[in-house]
Amino acid sequence: MKHIIPDYTFPSDPHTAAENADFSALESHYADKVARYGDFHAHSASGGTSDGKTTPEDWLTAMAETLHMDFIGLMDHRQVRHMYLDAFTPEHFLYGTEPAMLWNDPYDACHYLMIFQNPGDLEAILEQYPDVYDYEGGVEGHFVYKRIDFALFLEIGQAVLARGGAFVNAHPKQQIKSDNIDHHDFGDRTAIEVIYTGNYPEPLNPHTIDNYRLWLEMLDADKRIYNTATADAHGAPTNAGINTVYTL
């Protein structure tokens, strides 16, 4: 069945509830797990090349007191120093970073997330591909990376997955201008950010709608791609883009 790809409005929900549905198999899968809520993609004021405005300490306070979030992924640009600060507690923060990439073919660019359960795996990826992560110039978080072949980029994604990490196409349609869905496809079991609030206060906005349309097109092309939600917060902490993760 083809997915319904809406225009810039969602006049109604096309789904209907099944009558007398048996959810026992689904419920048993989550029976011994706890729901955790958080955003995989935010930024912090942690020095270096970070362009966030909020310290990790302020994130912790806001998450506990006003946002009611369990975790946040600080994905600062071109650095991982935030992972080694005293305030960086693994109970509340995800290990990761958000590099950019320029490809030789196709001629395009993207931002992406590499997220791990421990810092050693991310360190190993950066050491495995040292030339890829050289950059130059730029201010306020905008730097220039070397161009690489798209095939090498996909190899890095598979190396991240092999180490148990997540590889996410960050704000896909806002960075990759191509309408060719293959240019947005980083491989099976990778993810794209579908709900993307950015500077919009409401979850349903042109960014989200463009990304949602892309995700449905990818699913219809039999691509096995996950989706995530994010506020991509650079300023004040927010819970405008929240994911639910079930843990033991």
mmCIF file of C-alpha atoms in Angstrom:
data_model
loop_
_atom_site.group_PDB
_atom_site.id
_atom_site.type_symbol
_atom_site.label_atom_id
_atom_site.label_comp_id
_atom_site.label_asym_id
_atom_site.label_seq_id
_atom_site.Cartn_x
_atom_site.Cartn_y
_atom_site.Cartn_z
ATOM 1 C CA MET A 1 0.000 0.000 0.000
ATOM 2 C CA LYS A 2 1.320 3.409 -0.922
ATOM 3 C CA HIS A 3 1.681 5.910 1.896
ATOM 4 C CA ILE A 4 -0.351 9.091 1.727
ATOM 5 C CA ILE A 5 2.039 11.984 1.194
ATOM 6 C CA PRO A 6 0.165 15.109 2.273
ATOM 7 C CA ASP A 7 0.549 18.648 1.083
ATOM 8 C CA TYR A 8 1.526 21.414 3.494
ATOM 9 C CA THR A 9 -1.551 20.723 5.620
ATOM 10 C CA PHE A 10 -2.768 17.642 7.418
ATOM 11 C CA PRO A 11 -6.553 18.039 7.199
ATOM 12 C CA SER A 12 -7.287 14.677 8.799
ATOM 13 C CA ASP A 13 -5.634 11.559 10.125
ATOM 14 C CA PRO A 14 -5.909 8.843 7.425
ATOM 15 C CA HIS A 15 -5.515 6.037 9.980
ATOM 16 C CA THR A 16 -8.358 4.202 11.675
ATOM 17 C CA ALA A 17 -8.281 2.204 14.891
ATOM 18 C CA ALA A 18 -8.678 -1.540 14.537
ATOM 19 C CA GLU A 19 -11.690 -2.939 16.348
ATOM 20 C CA ASN A 20 -10.988 -5.533 19.031
ATOM 21 C CA ALA A 21 -7.297 -5.400 18.190
ATOM 22 C CA ASP A 22 -4.990 -7.793 20.001
ATOM 23 C CA PHE A 23 -1.939 -5.856 21.187
ATOM 24 C CA SER A 24 -0.715 -8.558 23.570
ATOM 25 C CA ALA A 25 2.345 -9.404 21.465
ATOM 26 C CA LEU A 26 3.359 -5.737 21.282
ATOM 27 C CA GLU A 27 2.694 -5.143 24.962
ATOM 28 C CA SER A 28 4.740 -8.191 25.951
ATOM 29 C CA HIS A 29 7.707 -6.780 24.052
ATOM 30 C CA TYR A 30 7.711 -3.681 26.281
ATOM 31 C CA ALA A 31 6.502 -5.350 29.487
ATOM 32 C CA ASP A 32 9.825 -5.212 31.352
ATOM 33 C CA LYS A 33 11.055 -1.944 29.861
ATOM 34 C CA VAL A 34 10.922 1.680 30.975
ATOM 35 C CA ALA A 35 10.065 4.582 28.673
ATOM 36 C CA ARG A 36 12.699 7.332 28.523
ATOM 37 C CA TYR A 37 12.118 10.669 26.828
ATOM 38 C CA GLY A 38 14.679 12.886 25.163
ATOM 39 C CA ASP A 39 16.194 14.571 22.135
ATOM 40 C CA PHE A 40 19.107 13.014 20.239
ATOM 41 C CA HIS A 41 20.307 16.317 18.782
ATOM 42 C CA ALA A 42 21.143 19.513 20.651
ATOM 43 C CA HIS A 43 24.158 21.754 21.240
ATOM 44 C CA SER A 44 25.998 23.206 24.211
ATOM 45 C CA ALA A 45 28.262 26.042 25.233
ATOM 46 C CA SER A 46 31.252 23.857 26.018
ATOM 47 C CA GLY A 47 34.056 25.895 24.466
ATOM 48 C CA GLY A 48 36.162 25.099 21.449
ATOM 49 C CA THR A 49 34.169 25.048 18.206
ATOM 50 C CA SER A 50 30.819 24.624 19.925
ATOM 51 C CA ASP A 51 28.125 27.048 18.768
ATOM 52 C CA GLY A 52 25.554 26.253 21.464
ATOM 53 C CA LYS A 53 24.532 28.889 24.003
ATOM 54 C CA THR A 54 23.637 26.659 26.968
ATOM 55 C CA THR A 55 26.108 24.880 29.241
ATOM 56 C CA PRO A 56 25.725 21.174 30.032
ATOM 57 C CA GLU A 57 24.958 22.189 33.630
ATOM 58 C CA ASP A 58 22.061 24.359 32.448
ATOM 59 C CA TRP A 59 20.796 21.505 30.306
ATOM 60 C CA LEU A 60 20.721 19.223 33.336
ATOM 61 C CA THR A 61 18.799 21.778 35.396
ATOM 62 C CA ALA A 62 16.233 22.457 32.674
ATOM 63 C CA MET A 63 15.725 18.766 31.926
ATOM 64 C CA ALA A 64 14.964 18.026 35.571
ATOM 65 C CA GLU A 65 12.969 21.111 36.535
ATOM 66 C CA THR A 66 10.942 22.207 33.509
ATOM 67 C CA LEU A 67 11.376 19.944 30.484
ATOM 68 C CA HIS A 68 10.848 16.556 32.166
ATOM 69 C CA MET A 69 13.394 14.901 29.881
ATOM 70 C CA ASP A 70 15.491 11.858 30.709
ATOM 71 C CA PHE A 71 18.311 12.387 28.204
ATOM 72 C CA ILE A 72 19.800 14.795 25.696
ATOM 73 C CA GLY A 73 22.294 14.210 22.907
ATOM 74 C CA LEU A 74 24.806 17.047 22.795
ATOM 75 C CA MET A 75 26.069 16.815 19.227
ATOM 76 C CA ASP A 76 28.467 19.731 19.111
ATOM 77 C CA HIS A 77 30.140 20.552 15.808
ATOM 78 C CA ARG A 78 33.697 19.488 14.961
ATOM 79 C CA GLN A 79 34.547 18.465 18.515
ATOM 80 C CA VAL A 80 33.803 15.992 21.289
ATOM 81 C CA ARG A 81 35.198 17.954 24.254
ATOM 82 C CA HIS A 82 31.728 18.213 25.811
ATOM 83 C CA MET A 83 31.920 14.457 26.506
ATOM 84 C CA TYR A 84 34.840 14.947 28.902
ATOM 85 C CA LEU A 85 33.493 17.782 31.049
ATOM 86 C CA ASP A 86 32.694 17.094 34.712
ATOM 87 C CA ALA A 87 29.008 17.908 34.131
ATOM 88 C CA PHE A 88 28.718 15.308 31.364
ATOM 89 C CA THR A 89 26.968 12.424 33.125
ATOM 90 C CA PRO A 90 26.288 9.300 31.018
ATOM 91 C CA GLU A 91 22.950 8.855 32.796
ATOM 92 C CA HIS A 92 21.623 11.990 31.090
ATOM 93 C CA PHE A 93 23.830 12.699 28.058
ATOM 94 C CA LEU A 94 24.513 10.737 24.873
ATOM 95 C CA TYR A 95 28.009 10.486 23.425
ATOM 96 C CA GLY A 96 28.246 11.933 19.950
ATOM 97 C CA THR A 97 29.042 14.716 17.539
ATOM 98 C CA GLU A 98 27.604 16.404 14.434
ATOM 99 C CA PRO A 99 30.097 16.704 11.576
ATOM 100 C CA ALA A 100 29.306 18.086 8.151
ATOM 101 C CA MET A 101 30.260 16.460 4.873
ATOM 102 C CA LEU A 102 30.907 17.504 1.283
ATOM 103 C CA TRP A 103 30.688 14.811 -1.371
ATOM 104 C CA ASN A 104 32.496 14.627 -4.691
ATOM 105 C CA ASP A 105 29.587 12.809 -6.332
ATOM 106 C CA PRO A 106 26.822 13.755 -5.887
ATOM 107 C CA TYR A 107 27.870 17.380 -5.488
ATOM 108 C CA ASP A 108 26.085 18.041 -2.247
ATOM 109 C CA ALA A 109 26.562 18.475 1.480
ATOM 110 C CA CYS A 110 24.957 17.234 4.665
ATOM 111 C CA HIS A 111 25.097 17.317 8.431
ATOM 112 C CA TYR A 112 24.932 14.002 10.255
ATOM 113 C CA LEU A 113 25.037 12.592 13.768
ATOM 114 C CA MET A 114 27.218 9.817 15.137
ATOM 115 C CA ILE A 115 25.797 8.627 18.473
ATOM 116 C CA PHE A 116 27.309 5.991 20.756
ATOM 117 C CA GLN A 117 26.832 4.361 24.141
ATOM 118 C CA ASN A 118 30.407 5.087 25.174
ATOM 119 C CA PRO A 119 33.119 7.549 24.109
ATOM 120 C CA GLY A 120 35.622 4.876 23.083
ATOM 121 C CA ASP A 121 33.623 3.842 20.016
ATOM 122 C CA LEU A 122 33.372 7.415 18.758
ATOM 123 C CA GLU A 123 37.085 7.942 19.373
ATOM 124 C CA ALA A 124 37.792 4.811 17.311
ATOM 125 C CA ILE A 125 35.791 6.126 14.332
ATOM 126 C CA LEU A 126 37.591 9.480 14.421
ATOM 127 C CA GLU A 127 40.942 7.677 14.554
ATOM 128 C CA GLN A 128 39.971 5.281 11.758
ATOM 129 C CA TYR A 129 39.160 8.149 9.362
ATOM 130 C CA PRO A 130 41.516 10.981 10.383
ATOM 131 C CA ASP A 131 41.648 12.681 6.962
ATOM 132 C CA VAL A 132 37.855 12.814 6.703
ATOM 133 C CA TYR A 133 37.540 14.908 9.849
ATOM 134 C CA ASP A 134 40.140 17.548 9.011
ATOM 135 C CA TYR A 135 38.535 20.949 8.538
ATOM 136 C CA GLU A 136 39.562 24.563 8.030
ATOM 137 C CA GLY A 137 38.286 28.116 8.338
ATOM 138 C CA GLY A 138 34.926 29.245 9.549
ATOM 139 C CA VAL A 139 33.410 30.963 12.563
ATOM 140 C CA GLU A 140 30.442 30.240 14.867
ATOM 141 C CA GLY A 141 30.315 26.583 13.996
ATOM 142 C CA HIS A 142 30.634 26.864 10.208
ATOM 143 C CA PHE A 143 33.737 25.110 8.943
ATOM 144 C CA VAL A 144 34.851 23.558 5.664
ATOM 145 C CA TYR A 145 35.576 19.835 5.428
ATOM 146 C CA LYS A 146 37.433 18.046 2.670
ATOM 147 C CA ARG A 147 35.364 16.523 -0.104
ATOM 148 C CA ILE A 148 35.119 12.741 -0.080
ATOM 149 C CA ASP A 149 33.443 10.137 -2.257
ATOM 150 C CA PHE A 150 29.890 9.231 -1.299
ATOM 151 C CA ALA A 151 30.947 5.574 -1.127
ATOM 152 C CA LEU A 152 33.483 6.403 1.607
ATOM 153 C CA PHE A 153 30.817 8.301 3.491
ATOM 154 C CA LEU A 154 28.552 5.246 3.421
ATOM 155 C CA GLU A 155 31.471 3.134 4.634
ATOM 156 C CA ILE A 156 31.802 5.405 7.683
ATOM 157 C CA GLY A 157 28.100 4.962 8.392
ATOM 158 C CA GLN A 158 28.427 1.193 8.336
ATOM 159 C CA ALA A 159 31.468 1.396 10.624
ATOM 160 C CA VAL A 160 29.381 3.403 13.101
ATOM 161 C CA LEU A 161 26.592 0.809 13.004
ATOM 162 C CA ALA A 162 29.084 -2.022 13.414
ATOM 163 C CA ARG A 163 30.166 -0.462 16.709
ATOM 164 C CA GLY A 164 26.575 -0.280 17.947
ATOM 165 C CA GLY A 165 26.172 3.400 17.183
ATOM 166 C CA ALA A 166 23.459 5.381 15.442
ATOM 167 C CA PHE A 167 24.049 7.219 12.163
ATOM 168 C CA VAL A 168 21.501 9.969 11.538
ATOM 169 C CA ASN A 169 20.863 12.198 8.534
ATOM 170 C CA ALA A 170 20.386 15.487 10.377
ATOM 171 C CA HIS A 171 17.712 17.885 9.036
ATOM 172 C CA PRO A 172 17.837 16.113 5.652
ATOM 173 C CA LYS A 173 15.825 18.343 3.298
ATOM 174 C CA GLN A 174 17.228 21.465 4.945
ATOM 175 C CA GLN A 175 20.780 20.466 3.990
ATOM 176 C CA ILE A 176 20.619 18.077 1.035
ATOM 177 C CA LYS A 177 18.770 19.920 -1.712
ATOM 178 C CA SER A 178 18.550 16.933 -4.044
ATOM 179 C CA ASP A 179 15.143 15.387 -4.762
ATOM 180 C CA ASN A 180 16.819 12.045 -5.459
ATOM 181 C CA ILE A 181 15.996 9.936 -2.398
ATOM 182 C CA ASP A 182 19.169 7.885 -2.904
ATOM 183 C CA HIS A 183 21.171 10.992 -1.950
ATOM 184 C CA HIS A 184 19.381 11.004 1.419
ATOM 185 C CA ASP A 185 19.838 7.273 1.984
ATOM 186 C CA PHE A 186 22.776 6.469 4.274
ATOM 187 C CA GLY A 187 21.996 2.744 4.376
ATOM 188 C CA ASP A 188 19.734 0.266 6.133
ATOM 189 C CA ARG A 189 19.148 0.936 9.850
ATOM 190 C CA THR A 190 20.315 4.521 9.640
ATOM 191 C CA ALA A 191 17.874 7.309 10.483
ATOM 192 C CA ILE A 192 16.670 10.680 9.283
ATOM 193 C CA GLU A 193 15.300 13.514 11.376
ATOM 194 C CA VAL A 194 11.642 13.771 10.397
ATOM 195 C CA ILE A 195 10.164 15.995 13.098
ATOM 196 C CA TYR A 196 12.484 19.000 13.007
ATOM 197 C CA THR A 197 11.361 22.117 14.824
ATOM 198 C CA GLY A 198 14.550 24.149 14.432
ATOM 199 C CA ASN A 199 13.506 27.760 15.004
ATOM 200 C CA TYR A 200 9.808 26.919 14.749
ATOM 201 C CA PRO A 201 7.850 26.823 18.015
ATOM 202 C CA GLU A 202 5.370 24.256 16.683
ATOM 203 C CA PRO A 203 6.225 20.650 15.702
ATOM 204 C CA LEU A 204 4.223 20.854 12.462
ATOM 205 C CA ASN A 205 6.116 23.265 10.224
ATOM 206 C CA PRO A 206 7.530 23.347 6.668
ATOM 207 C CA HIS A 207 10.748 21.594 7.750
ATOM 208 C CA THR A 208 8.902 18.693 9.337
ATOM 209 C CA ILE A 209 6.506 18.374 6.424
ATOM 210 C CA ASP A 210 9.343 18.262 3.871
ATOM 211 C CA ASN A 211 11.216 15.654 5.913
ATOM 212 C CA TYR A 212 8.083 13.597 6.524
ATOM 213 C CA ARG A 213 7.346 13.551 2.803
ATOM 214 C CA LEU A 214 10.914 12.376 2.141
ATOM 215 C CA TRP A 215 10.683 9.609 4.748
ATOM 216 C CA LEU A 216 7.458 8.246 3.263
ATOM 217 C CA GLU A 217 9.002 8.263 -0.206
ATOM 218 C CA MET A 218 11.959 6.312 1.160
ATOM 219 C CA LEU A 219 9.673 3.765 2.829
ATOM 220 C CA ASP A 220 7.727 3.359 -0.405
ATOM 221 C CA ALA A 221 11.062 2.625 -2.109
ATOM 222 C CA ASP A 222 11.612 -0.236 0.395
ATOM 223 C CA LYS A 223 14.371 1.600 2.232
ATOM 224 C CA ARG A 224 14.680 0.572 5.881
ATOM 225 C CA ILE A 225 15.205 3.954 7.488
ATOM 226 C CA TYR A 226 14.302 4.965 11.039
ATOM 227 C CA ASN A 227 13.019 8.428 11.911
ATOM 228 C CA THR A 228 13.736 10.713 14.850
ATOM 229 C CA ALA A 229 12.482 14.005 16.253
ATOM 230 C CA THR A 230 14.614 16.965 17.293
ATOM 231 C CA ALA A 231 14.575 20.643 18.159
ATOM 232 C CA ASP A 232 18.275 20.969 17.214
ATOM 233 C CA ALA A 233 18.490 23.439 20.086
ATOM 234 C CA HIS A 234 21.386 25.896 19.943
ATOM 235 C CA GLY A 235 19.874 28.343 22.434
ATOM 236 C CA ALA A 236 17.677 27.736 25.443
ATOM 237 C CA PRO A 237 16.891 24.114 26.334
ATOM 238 C CA THR A 238 13.609 22.919 24.861
ATOM 239 C CA ASN A 239 11.547 19.756 24.553
ATOM 240 C CA ALA A 240 10.008 20.687 21.192
ATOM 241 C CA GLY A 241 11.304 17.489 19.554
ATOM 242 C CA ILE A 242 11.083 14.433 21.794
ATOM 243 C CA ASN A 243 11.718 10.720 21.192
ATOM 244 C CA THR A 244 10.580 7.794 23.303
ATOM 245 C CA VAL A 245 13.160 5.097 23.966
ATOM 246 C CA TYR A 246 12.403 1.884 25.853
ATOM 247 C CA THR A 247 15.178 0.588 28.082
ATOM 248 C CA LEU A 248 15.618 -2.172 30.612
#
